[in-house]
Structures are given as structure tokens and as C-alpha cells.
CSV table of C-alpha atoms in Angstrom, one decimal:
chain,number,residue,atom,x,y,z
A,1,PHE,CA,-7.8,12.7,-26.1
A,2,MET,CA,-8.2,16.5,-26.3
A,3,GLY,CA,-5.7,19.0,-25.0
A,4,HIS,CA,-2.0,19.5,-25.1
A,5,ALA,CA,-0.2,16.3,-24.1
A,6,ALA,CA,-3.4,14.6,-22.9
A,7,GLY,CA,-2.9,10.9,-22.9
A,8,MET,CA,0.5,11.2,-24.4
A,9,GLY,CA,2.0,8.2,-22.5
A,10,VAL,CA,-0.7,5.7,-23.3
A,11,THR,CA,0.9,2.6,-24.8
A,12,SER,CA,-1.8,-0.1,-24.6
A,13,GLY,CA,-4.5,1.3,-22.4
A,14,GLY,CA,-7.9,1.7,-24.2
A,15,ALA,CA,-11.4,3.1,-23.8
A,16,ASN,CA,-10.1,6.2,-22.1
A,17,THR,CA,-11.4,9.8,-22.4
A,18,PHE,CA,-9.0,12.5,-21.4
A,19,ILE,CA,-9.9,16.2,-21.8
A,20,GLY,CA,-7.5,19.0,-20.7
A,21,THR,CA,-3.9,20.0,-20.9
A,22,GLN,CA,-1.8,17.1,-19.6
A,23,SER,CA,-4.8,15.1,-18.5
A,24,GLY,CA,-3.8,11.5,-18.0
A,25,VAL,CA,-0.4,12.3,-19.5
A,26,GLY,CA,1.3,9.6,-17.4
A,27,THR,CA,-1.3,6.9,-18.1
A,28,THR,CA,0.4,3.9,-19.9
A,29,THR,CA,-1.9,0.9,-19.6
A,30,GLY,CA,-4.9,2.2,-17.6
A,31,THR,CA,-8.3,1.5,-19.2
A,32,ASN,CA,-11.9,2.8,-19.0
A,33,ASN,CA,-11.0,6.1,-17.4
A,34,VAL,CA,-12.6,9.5,-17.8
A,35,PHE,CA,-10.3,12.5,-16.9
A,36,VAL,CA,-11.6,16.0,-17.3
A,37,GLY,CA,-9.6,19.1,-16.4
A,38,GLU,CA,-6.1,20.5,-16.7
A,39,ASN,CA,-3.6,18.1,-15.0
A,40,SER,CA,-6.4,15.7,-14.0
A,41,ALA,CA,-4.9,12.3,-13.1
A,42,GLN,CA,-1.7,13.6,-14.5
A,43,TYR,CA,0.6,11.0,-13.0
A,44,ASN,CA,-1.8,8.0,-13.0
A,45,SER,CA,0.0,5.1,-14.7
A,46,THR,CA,-2.2,2.0,-14.6
A,47,GLY,CA,-5.4,2.8,-12.7
A,48,PHE,CA,-8.6,1.8,-14.4
A,49,SER,CA,-12.4,2.5,-14.3
A,50,ASN,CA,-11.9,5.9,-12.7
A,51,VAL,CA,-13.8,9.2,-13.1
A,52,VAL,CA,-11.8,12.3,-12.3
A,53,ILE,CA,-13.2,15.8,-12.8
A,54,GLY,CA,-11.4,19.1,-11.9
A,55,SER,CA,-8.2,20.9,-12.4
A,56,GLY,CA,-5.4,18.9,-10.7
A,57,ALA,CA,-7.9,16.3,-9.4
A,58,GLY,CA,-6.3,12.9,-8.9
A,59,ARG,CA,-3.0,14.3,-10.0
A,60,GLY,CA,-0.8,12.1,-7.7
A,61,PRO,CA,2.6,12.9,-6.2
A,62,ASN,CA,4.8,11.8,-9.0
A,63,THR,CA,5.3,9.6,-12.1
A,64,GLY,CA,4.1,6.0,-11.6
A,65,TYR,CA,1.3,6.9,-9.3
A,66,VAL,CA,-1.6,4.4,-9.5
A,67,LEU,CA,-5.0,6.2,-9.0
A,68,GLY,CA,-6.7,2.9,-8.2
A,69,THR,CA,-9.9,1.2,-9.5
A,70,ASN,CA,-13.4,2.5,-9.5
A,71,SER,CA,-12.5,5.9,-8.0
A,72,VAL,CA,-14.6,9.0,-8.4
A,73,LEU,CA,-12.9,12.4,-7.6
A,74,ILE,CA,-14.6,15.7,-8.3
A,75,GLY,CA,-13.3,19.2,-7.6
A,76,THR,CA,-10.1,21.2,-7.9
A,77,ASN,CA,-7.2,19.1,-6.6
A,78,ALA,CA,-9.5,16.5,-5.2
A,79,GLY,CA,-7.7,13.3,-4.1
């Protein structure tokens, strides 16, 4: 994890790469994710095997949001 609060909520999720301020901050047990960009997949909780690239991409509406499985989101605020 690289960036302020990136991956801060991970409890047992593994094999994740989060780069950017608050990237994946809400992820708890999600695995095999790649999140790149400020606030990318910020509220994802348990989604796995996702690739999210872009500021705010895959952010979700609130805490507990599940991004899904095998999703690919590219671009600012995508998804």
C-alpha cells in the first residue's frame, strides 16, 4: 500500500495493491485487487479480483460498498 490511508481498513484481505491517497481505504477482506489513484475504490469492502485506475474510480456511494468481482474500471470517477 502506498499513499496516505491506502488500505487502512484491511483486516484479512491479501494480494492487494493500492496506490494513492485513501485508495481502498474501506477494503476489509477483499483480495487480488489493484487500485491506482486518489480515492480509487475508496469504499469497496469485500470485492475481489478488480482493477481500478483513476482518481475516484470505483469509489462507491458509502462505506460497505462491494465493488464486485472481476471488474475493470478506468478513468476519473469511472463506475
